[in-house]
PDB file of C-alpha atoms in Angstrom:
ATOM      1  CA  MET A1250      13.070   7.422  36.462  1.00 53.00           C
ATOM      2  CA  ASN A1251      10.583   5.426  34.415  1.00 63.00           C
ATOM      3  CA  SER A1252      11.677   5.852  30.793  1.00 67.00           C
ATOM      4  CA  ARG A1253       8.086   5.736  29.487  1.00 75.00           C
ATOM      5  CA  THR A1254       6.357   8.384  31.609  1.00 82.00           C
ATOM      6  CA  PRO A1255       4.503  11.309  29.986  1.00 81.00           C
ATOM      7  CA  PHE A1256       7.205  13.625  31.337  1.00 84.00           C
ATOM      8  CA  VAL A1257       9.915  11.689  29.481  1.00 87.00           C
ATOM      9  CA  GLY A1258       7.778  11.674  26.334  1.00 83.00           C
ATOM     10  CA  ALA A1259       7.386  15.442  26.568  1.00 86.00           C
ATOM     11  CA  LEU A1260      11.145  15.885  27.025  1.00 90.00           C
ATOM     12  CA  LEU A1261      11.844  13.760  23.939  1.00 89.00           C
ATOM     13  CA  ALA A1262       9.339  15.725  21.834  1.00 86.00           C
ATOM     14  CA  THR A1263      10.736  19.031  23.125  1.00 89.00           C
ATOM     15  CA  PHE A1264      14.258  17.972  22.173  1.00 93.00           C
ATOM     16  CA  THR A1265      13.098  17.143  18.654  1.00 89.00           C
ATOM     17  CA  GLY A1266      11.235  20.422  18.154  1.00 88.00           C
ATOM     18  CA  VAL A1267      14.233  22.476  19.291  1.00 91.00           C
ATOM     19  CA  VAL A1268      16.694  20.501  17.143  1.00 94.00           C
ATOM     20  CA  TRP A1269      14.514  20.742  14.035  1.00 90.00           C
ATOM     21  CA  GLY A1270      14.007  24.468  14.631  1.00 90.00           C
ATOM     22  CA  GLY A1271      17.769  24.916  14.800  1.00 93.00           C
ATOM     23  CA  GLN A1272      18.167  23.144  11.462  1.00 92.00           C
ATOM     24  CA  PHE A1273      16.858  26.165   9.568  1.00 89.00           C
ATOM     25  CA  VAL A1274      19.455  28.485  11.029  1.00 92.00           C
ATOM     26  CA  VAL A1275      22.283  25.953  10.723  1.00 94.00           C
ATOM     27  CA  GLY A1276      21.265  24.947   7.212  1.00 92.00           C
ATOM     28  CA  LYS A1277      21.033  28.577   6.101  1.00 91.00           C
ATOM     29  CA  SER A1278      24.602  29.228   7.253  1.00 92.00           C
ATOM     30  CA  ALA A1279      25.903  26.128   5.427  1.00 94.00           C
ATOM     31  CA  LEU A1280      24.234  27.217   2.182  1.00 92.00           C
ATOM     32  CA  ALA A1281      26.572  30.199   2.055  1.00 89.00           C
ATOM     33  CA  ARG A1282      29.442  27.812   1.180  1.00 92.00           C
ATOM     34  CA  ILE A1283      27.795  24.785  -0.458  1.00 94.00           C
ATOM     35  CA  ASP A1284      24.615  24.513  -2.541  1.00 92.00           C
ATOM     36  CA  ALA A1285      21.489  22.724  -1.333  1.00 93.00           C
ATOM     37  CA  PHE A1286      21.929  19.669  -3.586  1.00 95.00           C
ATOM     38  CA  TRP A1287      25.461  18.824  -2.517  1.00 96.00           C
ATOM     39  CA  LEU A1288      24.653  19.660   1.112  1.00 95.00           C
ATOM     40  CA  THR A1289      21.686  17.274   1.062  1.00 94.00           C
ATOM     41  CA  SER A1290      23.670  14.556  -0.737  1.00 95.00           C
ATOM     42  CA  ILE A1291      26.464  14.627   1.837  1.00 95.00           C
ATOM     43  CA  ARG A1292      24.087  14.963   4.772  1.00 93.00           C
ATOM     44  CA  TYR A1293      21.931  11.994   3.841  1.00 93.00           C
ATOM     45  CA  ALA A1294      24.829   9.780   2.780  1.00 95.00           C
ATOM     46  CA  LEU A1295      25.933  10.047   6.400  1.00 95.00           C
ATOM     47  CA  ALA A1296      22.432   9.944   7.914  1.00 94.00           C
ATOM     48  CA  ALA A1297      21.298   6.920   5.876  1.00 94.00           C
ATOM     49  CA  LEU A1298      24.393   4.942   6.841  1.00 95.00           C
ATOM     50  CA  LEU A1299      23.866   5.808  10.509  1.00 94.00           C
ATOM     51  CA  LEU A1300      20.157   4.888  10.375  1.00 94.00           C
ATOM     52  CA  LEU A1301      20.926   1.555   8.714  1.00 95.00           C
ATOM     53  CA  GLY A1302      23.600   0.891  11.329  1.00 95.00           C
ATOM     54  CA  VAL A1303      21.173   1.623  14.162  1.00 92.00           C
ATOM     55  CA  LEU A1304      18.513  -0.557  12.503  1.00 94.00           C
ATOM     56  CA  LEU A1305      20.978  -3.430  12.137  1.00 96.00           C
ATOM     57  CA  ALA A1306      22.017  -3.126  15.781  1.00 95.00           C
ATOM     58  CA  VAL A1307      18.463  -2.863  17.140  1.00 93.00           C
ATOM     59  CA  GLU A1308      16.432  -5.184  14.895  1.00 95.00           C
ATOM     60  CA  GLY A1309      19.042  -7.403  13.251  1.00 96.00           C
ATOM     61  CA  ARG A1310      19.843  -8.270   9.637  1.00 94.00           C
ATOM     62  CA  ALA A1311      16.300  -9.461   8.905  1.00 95.00           C
ATOM     63  CA  ALA A1312      15.100  -5.833   9.214  1.00 95.00           C
ATOM     64  CA  LEU A1313      17.078  -4.921   6.106  1.00 95.00           C
ATOM     65  CA  ARG A1314      14.822  -7.072   3.924  1.00 94.00           C
ATOM     66  CA  LEU A1315      12.434  -5.180   1.643  1.00 93.00           C
ATOM     67  CA  ASP A1316       9.846  -7.991   1.409  1.00 90.00           C
ATOM     68  CA  GLY A1317       8.717  -7.044  -2.094  1.00 92.00           C
ATOM     69  CA  ARG A1318       8.341  -3.319  -1.311  1.00 94.00           C
ATOM     70  CA  LEU A1319      11.302  -1.966  -3.256  1.00 95.00           C
ATOM     71  CA  VAL A1320       9.245   0.232  -5.591  1.00 95.00           C
ATOM     72  CA  GLN A1321       6.849   1.493  -2.908  1.00 95.00           C
ATOM     73  CA  LEU A1322       9.569   2.354  -0.407  1.00 95.00           C
ATOM     74  CA  THR A1323      11.745   3.927  -3.094  1.00 96.00           C
ATOM     75  CA  ILE A1324       8.898   6.215  -4.183  1.00 96.00           C
ATOM     76  CA  LEU A1325       8.202   7.198  -0.586  1.00 93.00           C
ATOM     77  CA  GLY A1326      11.896   7.706   0.138  1.00 94.00           C
ATOM     78  CA  THR A1327      12.198   9.903  -2.942  1.00 96.00           C
ATOM     79  CA  LEU A1328       9.260  12.006  -1.752  1.00 94.00           C
ATOM     80  CA  GLY A1329      10.191  12.186   1.917  1.00 90.00           C
ATOM     81  CA  PHE A1330      13.932  12.628   1.657  1.00 92.00           C
ATOM     82  CA  ALA A1331      14.882  13.673  -1.900  1.00 94.00           C
ATOM     83  CA  ALA A1332      11.968  15.963  -2.817  1.00 95.00           C
ATOM     84  CA  PHE A1333      11.490  17.364   0.681  1.00 92.00           C
ATOM     85  CA  ASN A1334      15.127  18.193   1.340  1.00 92.00           C
ATOM     86  CA  LEU A1335      16.086  19.364  -2.154  1.00 94.00           C
ATOM     87  CA  LEU A1336      13.053  21.639  -2.412  1.00 95.00           C
ATOM     88  CA  ALA A1337      13.150  22.847   1.197  1.00 92.00           C
ATOM     89  CA  TYR A1338      16.872  23.570   1.305  1.00 92.00           C
ATOM     90  CA  THR A1339      16.968  25.119  -2.169  1.00 92.00           C
ATOM     91  CA  GLY A1340      14.078  27.298  -1.000  1.00 91.00           C
ATOM     92  CA  LEU A1341      15.860  28.070   2.265  1.00 90.00           C
ATOM     93  CA  ALA A1342      18.751  29.542   0.266  1.00 88.00           C
ATOM     94  CA  HIS A1343      16.281  32.199  -0.941  1.00 86.00           C
ATOM     95  CA  ALA A1344      14.027  32.518   2.118  1.00 85.00           C
ATOM     96  CA  ARG A1345      14.415  33.496   5.743  1.00 84.00           C
ATOM     97  CA  PRO A1346      14.723  30.708   8.348  1.00 88.00           C
ATOM     98  CA  GLN A1347      11.751  32.164  10.268  1.00 83.00           C
ATOM     99  CA  SER A1348       9.320  31.939   7.363  1.00 84.00           C
ATOM    100  CA  ALA A1349      10.618  28.502   6.327  1.00 87.00           C
ATOM    101  CA  SER A1350      10.101  27.092   9.816  1.00 86.00           C
ATOM    102  CA  LEU A1351       6.529  28.414   9.953  1.00 85.00           C
ATOM    103  CA  ILE A1352       5.748  26.877   6.568  1.00 87.00           C
ATOM    104  CA  VAL A1353       7.036  23.524   7.827  1.00 84.00           C
ATOM    105  CA  ALA A1354       4.828  23.878  10.908  1.00 81.00           C
ATOM    106  CA  LEU A1355       1.782  23.878   8.601  1.00 83.00           C
ATOM    107  CA  SER A1356       2.300  20.138   7.980  1.00 82.00           C
ATOM    108  CA  PRO A1357      -0.661  18.914  10.102  1.00 79.00           C
ATOM    109  CA  LEU A1358      -3.095  21.171   8.253  1.00 83.00           C
ATOM    110  CA  LEU A1359      -1.663  20.241   4.855  1.00 85.00           C
ATOM    111  CA  MET A1360      -2.060  16.599   5.852  1.00 82.00           C
ATOM    112  CA  ALA A1361      -5.776  17.202   6.387  1.00 82.00           C
ATOM    113  CA  LEU A1362      -6.053  18.577   2.835  1.00 86.00           C
ATOM    114  CA  VAL A1363      -4.097  15.646   1.377  1.00 86.00           C
ATOM    115  CA  LEU A1364      -6.351  13.127   3.118  1.00 82.00           C
ATOM    116  CA  TRP A1365      -9.369  15.050   1.822  1.00 87.00           C
ATOM    117  CA  VAL A1366      -8.145  14.768  -1.781  1.00 87.00           C
ATOM    118  CA  ARG A1367      -6.825  11.210  -1.480  1.00 84.00           C
ATOM    119  CA  ASP A1368      -9.385   9.529   0.739  1.00 82.00           C
ATOM    120  CA  GLY A1369     -12.358  11.867   0.708  1.00 85.00           C
ATOM    121  CA  GLN A1370     -11.933  12.628   4.431  1.00 81.00           C
ATOM    122  CA  ARG A1371     -13.287  16.168   4.467  1.00 86.00           C
ATOM    123  CA  PRO A1372     -11.587  18.343   7.122  1.00 83.00           C
ATOM    124  CA  THR A1373     -13.764  19.796   9.839  1.00 85.00           C
ATOM    125  CA  ARG A1374     -14.812  23.425   9.624  1.00 87.00           C
ATOM    126  CA  VAL A1375     -12.450  24.161  12.518  1.00 86.00           C
ATOM    127  CA  THR A1376      -9.492  22.728  10.569  1.00 84.00           C
ATOM    128  CA  LEU A1377     -10.327  24.783   7.486  1.00 87.00           C
ATOM    129  CA  ILE A1378     -10.616  27.946   9.602  1.00 89.00           C
ATOM    130  CA  ALA A1379      -7.331  27.079  11.341  1.00 86.00           C
ATOM    131  CA  LEU A1380      -5.634  26.704   7.945  1.00 85.00           C
ATOM    132  CA  VAL A1381      -6.793  30.175   6.851  1.00 86.00           C
ATOM    133  CA  VAL A1382      -5.666  31.712  10.153  1.00 87.00           C
ATOM    134  CA  ALA A1383      -2.307  29.913  10.023  1.00 84.00           C
ATOM    135  CA  LEU A1384      -1.681  31.020   6.445  1.00 82.00           C
ATOM    136  CA  THR A1385      -2.507  34.588   7.459  1.00 85.00           C
ATOM    137  CA  GLY A1386       0.104  34.354  10.186  1.00 83.00           C
ATOM    138  CA  VAL A1387       2.700  32.984   7.769  1.00 82.00           C
ATOM    139  CA  ALA A1388       1.881  35.815   5.348  1.00 80.00           C
ATOM    140  CA  LEU A1389       2.562  38.362   8.096  1.00 82.00           C
ATOM    141  CA  VAL A1390       5.962  36.808   8.786  1.00 82.00           C
ATOM    142  CA  ILE A1391       6.994  36.466   5.131  1.00 79.00           C
ATOM    143  CA  SER A1392       5.928  40.054   4.362  1.00 76.00           C
ATOM    144  CA  ARG A1393       7.400  41.332   7.644  1.00 70.00           C
ATOM    145  CA  GLY A1394       4.022  42.704   8.632  1.00 63.00           C
ATOM    146  CA  HIS A1395       3.130  44.280   5.299  1.00 62.00           C
ATOM    147  CA  VAL A1396       0.793  41.757   3.674  1.00 63.00           C
ATOM    148  CA  SER A1397       0.117  44.007   0.677  1.00 59.00           C
ATOM    149  CA  THR A1398       3.748  43.541  -0.405  1.00 58.00           C
ATOM    150  CA  LEU A1399       3.167  39.826  -1.030  1.00 55.00           C
ATOM    151  CA  TRP A1400       1.932  40.761  -4.491  1.00 51.00           C
ATOM    152  CA  LYS A1401       5.048  42.877  -5.038  1.00 53.00           C
ATOM    153  CA  GLY A1402       7.639  40.199  -4.423  1.00 50.00           C
ATOM    154  CA  SER A1403       7.730  39.472  -0.673  1.00 50.00           C
ATOM    155  CA  LEU A1404       6.416  35.978  -1.379  1.00 57.00           C
ATOM    156  CA  GLY A1405       9.570  34.730  -3.037  1.00 73.00           C
ATOM    157  CA  TRP A1406      10.039  31.522  -4.953  1.00 81.00           C
ATOM    158  CA  GLY A1407      12.158  30.320  -2.055  1.00 85.00           C
ATOM    159  CA  ASP A1408       9.071  30.225   0.184  1.00 86.00           C
ATOM    160  CA  VAL A1409       7.119  28.445  -2.563  1.00 89.00           C
ATOM    161  CA  LEU A1410       9.846  25.793  -2.863  1.00 93.00           C
ATOM    162  CA  VAL A1411       9.792  25.237   0.905  1.00 92.00           C
ATOM    163  CA  LEU A1412       6.023  24.749   0.695  1.00 92.00           C
ATOM    164  CA  GLY A1413       6.534  22.225  -2.110  1.00 94.00           C
ATOM    165  CA  GLY A1414       9.035  20.377   0.026  1.00 93.00           C
ATOM    166  CA  VAL A1415       6.632  20.274   2.956  1.00 90.00           C
ATOM    167  CA  LEU A1416       3.879  18.921   0.714  1.00 92.00           C
ATOM    168  CA  SER A1417       6.264  16.189  -0.470  1.00 93.00           C
ATOM    169  CA  PHE A1418       6.957  15.191   3.125  1.00 87.00           C
ATOM    170  CA  VAL A1419       3.236  15.174   3.921  1.00 86.00           C
ATOM    171  CA  LEU A1420       2.687  12.763   1.006  1.00 89.00           C
ATOM    172  CA  TYR A1421       5.527  10.615   2.377  1.00 89.00           C
ATOM    173  CA  THR A1422       3.915  10.576   5.815  1.00 82.00           C
ATOM    174  CA  ALA A1423       0.493   9.734   4.389  1.00 83.00           C
ATOM    175  CA  GLY A1424       2.046   6.847   2.456  1.00 85.00           C
ATOM    176  CA  ALA A1425       3.616   5.495   5.625  1.00 80.00           C
ATOM    177  CA  ALA A1426       0.156   4.405   6.786  1.00 76.00           C
ATOM    178  CA  LYS A1427       0.334   1.477   4.336  1.00 84.00           C
ATOM    179  CA  HIS A1428       3.467   0.143   6.039  1.00 86.00           C
ATOM    180  CA  ARG A1429       2.416   0.121   9.684  1.00 79.00           C
ATOM    181  CA  ASP A1430       3.748  -3.399  10.093  1.00 87.00           C
ATOM    182  CA  LEU A1431       7.253  -1.921   9.852  1.00 87.00           C
ATOM    183  CA  SER A1432       8.686  -0.288  12.950  1.00 85.00           C
ATOM    184  CA  ALA A1433       9.210   3.462  12.754  1.00 80.00           C
ATOM    185  CA  LEU A1434      12.980   2.934  12.812  1.00 87.00           C
ATOM    186  CA  ARG A1435      12.863   0.334  10.030  1.00 91.00           C
ATOM    187  CA  PHE A1436      10.569   2.417   7.819  1.00 90.00           C
ATOM    188  CA  THR A1437      12.690   5.529   8.291  1.00 88.00           C
ATOM    189  CA  ALA A1438      16.022   3.793   7.700  1.00 93.00           C
ATOM    190  CA  LEU A1439      14.870   1.938   4.591  1.00 95.00           C
ATOM    191  CA  THR A1440      13.177   4.931   2.974  1.00 93.00           C
ATOM    192  CA  ALA A1441      16.132   7.202   3.779  1.00 93.00           C
ATOM    193  CA  ALA A1442      18.547   4.721   2.190  1.00 95.00           C
ATOM    194  CA  LEU A1443      16.324   4.207  -0.869  1.00 96.00           C
ATOM    195  CA  GLY A1444      15.689   7.935  -1.245  1.00 95.00           C
ATOM    196  CA  TRP A1445      19.368   8.887  -1.188  1.00 96.00           C
ATOM    197  CA  PRO A1446      20.157   7.643  -4.754  1.00 96.00           C
ATOM    198  CA  ALA A1447      17.558  10.094  -6.117  1.00 97.00           C
ATOM    199  CA  ILE A1448      19.263  12.909  -4.211  1.00 96.00           C
ATOM    200  CA  MET A1449      22.662  11.910  -5.572  1.00 97.00           C
ATOM    201  CA  ALA A1450      21.340  11.427  -9.115  1.00 97.00           C
ATOM    202  CA  ALA A1451      19.728  14.884  -9.150  1.00 96.00           C
ATOM    203  CA  THR A1452      22.946  16.378  -7.796  1.00 97.00           C
ATOM    204  CA  LEU A1453      25.116  14.704 -10.437  1.00 97.00           C
ATOM    205  CA  VAL A1454      22.746  15.671 -13.276  1.00 96.00           C
ATOM    206  CA  GLY A1455      22.666  19.277 -12.081  1.00 95.00           C
ATOM    207  CA  THR A1456      26.442  19.338 -11.803  1.00 95.00           C
ATOM    208  CA  ALA A1457      26.961  17.790 -15.257  1.00 95.00           C
ATOM    209  CA  ALA A1458      24.556  20.338 -16.756  1.00 94.00           C
ATOM    210  CA  GLY A1459      26.522  23.172 -15.226  1.00 92.00           C
ATOM    211  CA  TRP A1460      23.753  24.268 -12.860  1.00 91.00           C
ATOM    212  CA  LEU A1461      25.689  23.204  -9.762  1.00 91.00           C
ATOM    213  CA  SER A1462      29.338  23.379  -8.813  1.00 91.00           C
ATOM    214  CA  VAL A1463      31.189  20.662  -6.945  1.00 93.00           C
ATOM    215  CA  PRO A1464      32.130  22.013  -3.515  1.00 93.00           C
ATOM    216  CA  SER A1465      35.816  22.188  -2.774  1.00 93.00           C
ATOM    217  CA  GLY A1466      37.351  20.234   0.070  1.00 92.00           C
ATOM    218  CA  ASN A1467      37.832  23.514   1.929  1.00 94.00           C
ATOM    219  CA  ASP A1468      34.120  24.310   1.577  1.00 94.00           C
ATOM    220  CA  VAL A1469      33.106  20.906   2.944  1.00 94.00           C
ATOM    221  CA  VAL A1470      35.527  21.233   5.850  1.00 94.00           C
ATOM    222  CA  ALA A1471      34.297  24.759   6.545  1.00 95.00           C
ATOM    223  CA  VAL A1472      30.681  23.602   6.919  1.00 95.00           C
ATOM    224  CA  SER A1473      31.437  20.205   8.479  1.00 95.00           C
ATOM    225  CA  PRO A1474      30.012  21.281  11.876  1.00 95.00           C
ATOM    226  CA  GLN A1475      26.742  22.205  10.150  1.00 95.00           C
ATOM    227  CA  ILE A1476      26.710  18.941   8.183  1.00 95.00           C
ATOM    228  CA  LEU A1477      27.268  16.934  11.360  1.00 95.00           C
ATOM    229  CA  TYR A1478      24.454  18.799  13.108  1.00 95.00           C
ATOM    230  CA  LEU A1479      22.059  18.317  10.199  1.00 93.00           C
ATOM    231  CA  ALA A1480      22.950  14.631   9.816  1.00 93.00           C
ATOM    232  CA  ILE A1481      23.301  13.351  13.382  1.00 93.00           C
ATOM    233  CA  PRO A1482      21.039  15.341  15.756  1.00 93.00           C
ATOM    234  CA  GLY A1483      18.749  16.525  12.944  1.00 90.00           C
ATOM    235  CA  ALA A1484      18.287  13.471  10.729  1.00 86.00           C
ATOM    236  CA  VAL A1485      19.044  10.580  13.104  1.00 88.00           C
ATOM    237  CA  ILE A1486      18.713  11.344  16.820  1.00 89.00           C
ATOM    238  CA  ALA A1487      15.718  13.678  16.494  1.00 87.00           C
ATOM    239  CA  VAL A1488      13.865  11.112  14.382  1.00 81.00           C
ATOM    240  CA  VAL A1489      14.373   8.468  17.070  1.00 81.00           C
ATOM    241  CA  THR A1490      13.316  10.791  19.908  1.00 85.00           C
ATOM    242  CA  TRP A1491      10.250  11.960  17.937  1.00 82.00           C
ATOM    243  CA  ASN A1492       9.114   8.401  17.265  1.00 76.00           C
ATOM    244  CA  ALA A1493       9.792   7.461  20.888  1.00 80.00           C
ATOM    245  CA  ALA A1494       7.628  10.390  22.005  1.00 82.00           C
ATOM    246  CA  VAL A1495       4.845   9.227  19.671  1.00 76.00           C
ATOM    247  CA  GLU A1496       4.937   5.797  21.322  1.00 76.00           C
ATOM    248  CA  ILE A1497       4.848   7.263  24.854  1.00 82.00           C
ATOM    249  CA  ILE A1498       2.420  10.201  24.655  1.00 78.00           C
ATOM    250  CA  GLY A1499       0.681   9.529  21.345  1.00 71.00           C
ATOM    251  CA  PRO A1500       0.865  11.222  17.943  1.00 65.00           C
ATOM    252  CA  GLN A1501      -1.614  14.017  18.607  1.00 60.00           C
ATOM    253  CA  THR A1502       0.100  15.175  21.786  1.00 71.00           C
ATOM    254  CA  THR A1503       3.509  14.821  20.159  1.00 74.00           C
ATOM    255  CA  SER A1504       2.436  16.893  17.172  1.00 72.00           C
ATOM    256  CA  LEU A1505       1.781  19.810  19.528  1.00 74.00           C
ATOM    257  CA  PHE A1506       5.518  19.965  20.168  1.00 81.00           C
ATOM    258  CA  GLY A1507       6.061  20.579  16.460  1.00 78.00           C
ATOM    259  CA  ASN A1508       5.105  24.157  17.261  1.00 78.00           C
ATOM    260  CA  LEU A1509       8.476  24.464  18.976  1.00 84.00           C
ATOM    261  CA  ILE A1510      10.111  24.390  15.534  1.00 86.00           C
ATOM    262  CA  PRO A1511       9.252  27.995  14.554  1.00 86.00           C
ATOM    263  CA  ILE A1512       9.574  29.160  18.175  1.00 86.00           C
ATOM    264  CA  SER A1513      13.136  27.854  18.437  1.00 89.00           C
ATOM    265  CA  THR A1514      14.029  29.257  15.001  1.00 89.00           C
ATOM    266  CA  PHE A1515      12.737  32.702  15.963  1.00 86.00           C
ATOM    267  CA  THR A1516      14.522  32.529  19.337  1.00 89.00           C
ATOM    268  CA  ILE A1517      17.860  31.613  17.760  1.00 91.00           C
ATOM    269  CA  GLU A1518      17.564  34.398  15.175  1.00 89.00           C
ATOM    270  CA  ILE A1519      16.665  36.936  17.874  1.00 89.00           C
ATOM    271  CA  VAL A1520      19.668  35.860  19.971  1.00 90.00           C
ATOM    272  CA  ARG A1521      21.819  36.273  16.856  1.00 89.00           C
ATOM    273  CA  GLY A1522      20.649  39.879  16.546  1.00 88.00           C
ATOM    274  CA  TYR A1523      17.519  39.780  14.419  1.00 82.00           C
ATOM    275  CA  ARG A1524      14.797  42.166  15.575  1.00 85.00           C
ATOM    276  CA  PRO A1525      11.343  41.111  14.337  1.00 84.00           C
ATOM    277  CA  THR A1526       8.556  43.640  14.007  1.00 83.00           C
ATOM    278  CA  ALA A1527       5.511  43.447  16.244  1.00 85.00           C
ATOM    279  CA  LEU A1528       3.412  42.259  13.290  1.00 84.00           C
ATOM    280  CA  GLU A1529       5.928  39.474  12.531  1.00 83.00           C
ATOM    281  CA  LEU A1530       5.687  38.240  16.107  1.00 86.00           C
ATOM    282  CA  ALA A1531       1.903  38.534  15.920  1.00 88.00           C
ATOM    283  CA  GLY A1532       1.945  36.476  12.716  1.00 85.00           C
ATOM    284  CA  ALA A1533       4.078  33.770  14.305  1.00 86.00           C
ATOM    285  CA  ALA A1534       1.806  33.693  17.355  1.00 88.00           C
ATOM    286  CA  LEU A1535      -1.275  33.543  15.107  1.00 87.00           C
ATOM    287  CA  THR A1536       0.077  30.568  13.180  1.00 85.00           C
ATOM    288  CA  ILE A1537       1.089  28.673  16.305  1.00 87.00           C
ATOM    289  CA  ALA A1538      -2.252  29.403  17.981  1.00 88.00           C
ATOM    290  CA  ALA A1539      -4.120  28.088  14.934  1.00 86.00           C
ATOM    291  CA  LEU A1540      -2.059  24.879  14.903  1.00 81.00           C
ATOM    292  CA  VAL A1541      -2.469  24.306  18.644  1.00 83.00           C
ATOM    293  CA  GLY A1542      -6.176  25.108  18.521  1.00 86.00           C
ATOM    294  CA  ASP A1543      -6.822  22.694  15.663  1.00 82.00           C
ATOM    295  CA  ASN A1544      -4.865  19.952  17.425  1.00 77.00           C
ATOM    296  CA  LEU A1545      -6.733  20.448  20.699  1.00 81.00           C
ATOM    297  CA  PHE A1546     -10.059  20.394  18.851  1.00 82.00           C
ATOM    298  CA  ALA A1547      -9.058  17.153  17.110  1.00 76.00           C
ATOM    299  CA  ARG A1548      -8.168  15.618  20.491  1.00 72.00           C
ATOM    300  CA  TRP A1549     -11.511  16.688  21.970  1.00 79.00           C
ATOM    301  CA  ARG A1550     -13.384  15.379  18.930  1.00 76.00           C
ATOM    302  CA  ALA A1551     -11.543  12.059  19.129  1.00 69.00           C
ATOM    303  CA  THR A1552     -12.577  11.747  22.768  1.00 72.00           C
ATOM    304  CA  GLU A1553     -16.191  12.572  21.973  1.00 66.00           C
ATOM    305  CA  SER A1554     -16.415  10.440  18.818  1.00 60.00           C
ATOM    306  CA  PRO A1555     -13.495   7.977  18.752  1.00 52.00           C
ATOM    307  CA  HIS A1556     -15.081   5.925  15.973  1.00 50.00           C
ATOM    308  CA  ARG A1557     -14.882   8.894  13.585  1.00 47.00           C
ATOM    309  CA  CYS A1558     -11.341  10.062  14.246  1.00 45.00           C
ATOM    310  CA  ALA A1559      -7.950   8.571  13.572  1.00 44.00           C
ATOM    311  CA  ASP A1560      -4.544   9.571  14.878  1.00 43.00           C
ATOM    312  CA  ILE A1561      -2.137  10.974  12.344  1.00 41.00           C
ATOM    313  CA  SER A1562       1.570  10.755  13.121  1.00 42.00           C
ATOM    314  CA  LEU A1563       3.905  13.256  11.421  1.00 42.00           C
ATOM    315  CA  ALA A1564       7.041  11.420  12.332  1.00 41.00           C
ATOM    316  CA  ALA A1565      10.487  11.180  10.711  1.00 41.00           C
ATOM    317  CA  ARG A1566      12.315  14.089   8.836  1.00 44.00           C
TER     318      ARG A1566
END
């Protein structure tokens, strides 16, 4: 089989969406034994080493050079890996996997708002409408179908932290546009490695201040399957398959498969015994429909007016 056919690209993107959707369930279970900071520190110590090893094997020692970009890549790595993971996983400890996965799925629409503020690229009316519809869907899921309860505590600070983490990753992705001369693998490996010290520093400061407790060896062993899942399929393999899909079928088509993230999270939770209300399912469907609709409109608009539209790739996690 030709390894660069659209079918292969779709398979790679599907794999990534399912793996990233599973991360919310797996991560939630690990947080019962080890806090988000230590979990992220251990996870990305392993993931960064693996990414650097893959980069060295694929592109050689020259790819490890920073070429005068130490500060820029460190800032981006801190946003994309430290801020995103610390905020998202701390939030996940106080939020449901379903709502967290839907908030993450809002990334393409949040990107449109970031580009509007940063570059003055005003989103289309369709994108703004899609954002309102998607947020309505997320509200239905978070409130379990009772939107009025959002003002009475359903919208927890855990969900807000997840949103902050997603915004950090969107800023990381937007900043990647200035480093297009680096391969996706090189950019991801370097920023992951440079972002890890910030994760470790925050963890050590929190531990020294008494806010965090050092996990015992038994705790680490107990959640080692989760750590391995989060580090290897989640942070290494899925990144490679996502970027490969982007190269084969393009960023806009690939981004459609990001909608599999909340679908797979919901499916796993349902298999595990969770029974969502009809309004929760309607909210999830509403959010996914808004994301798909906005993406399809962007693809149509790019075809009609290619000089006015640019592809946006929401690649590595």
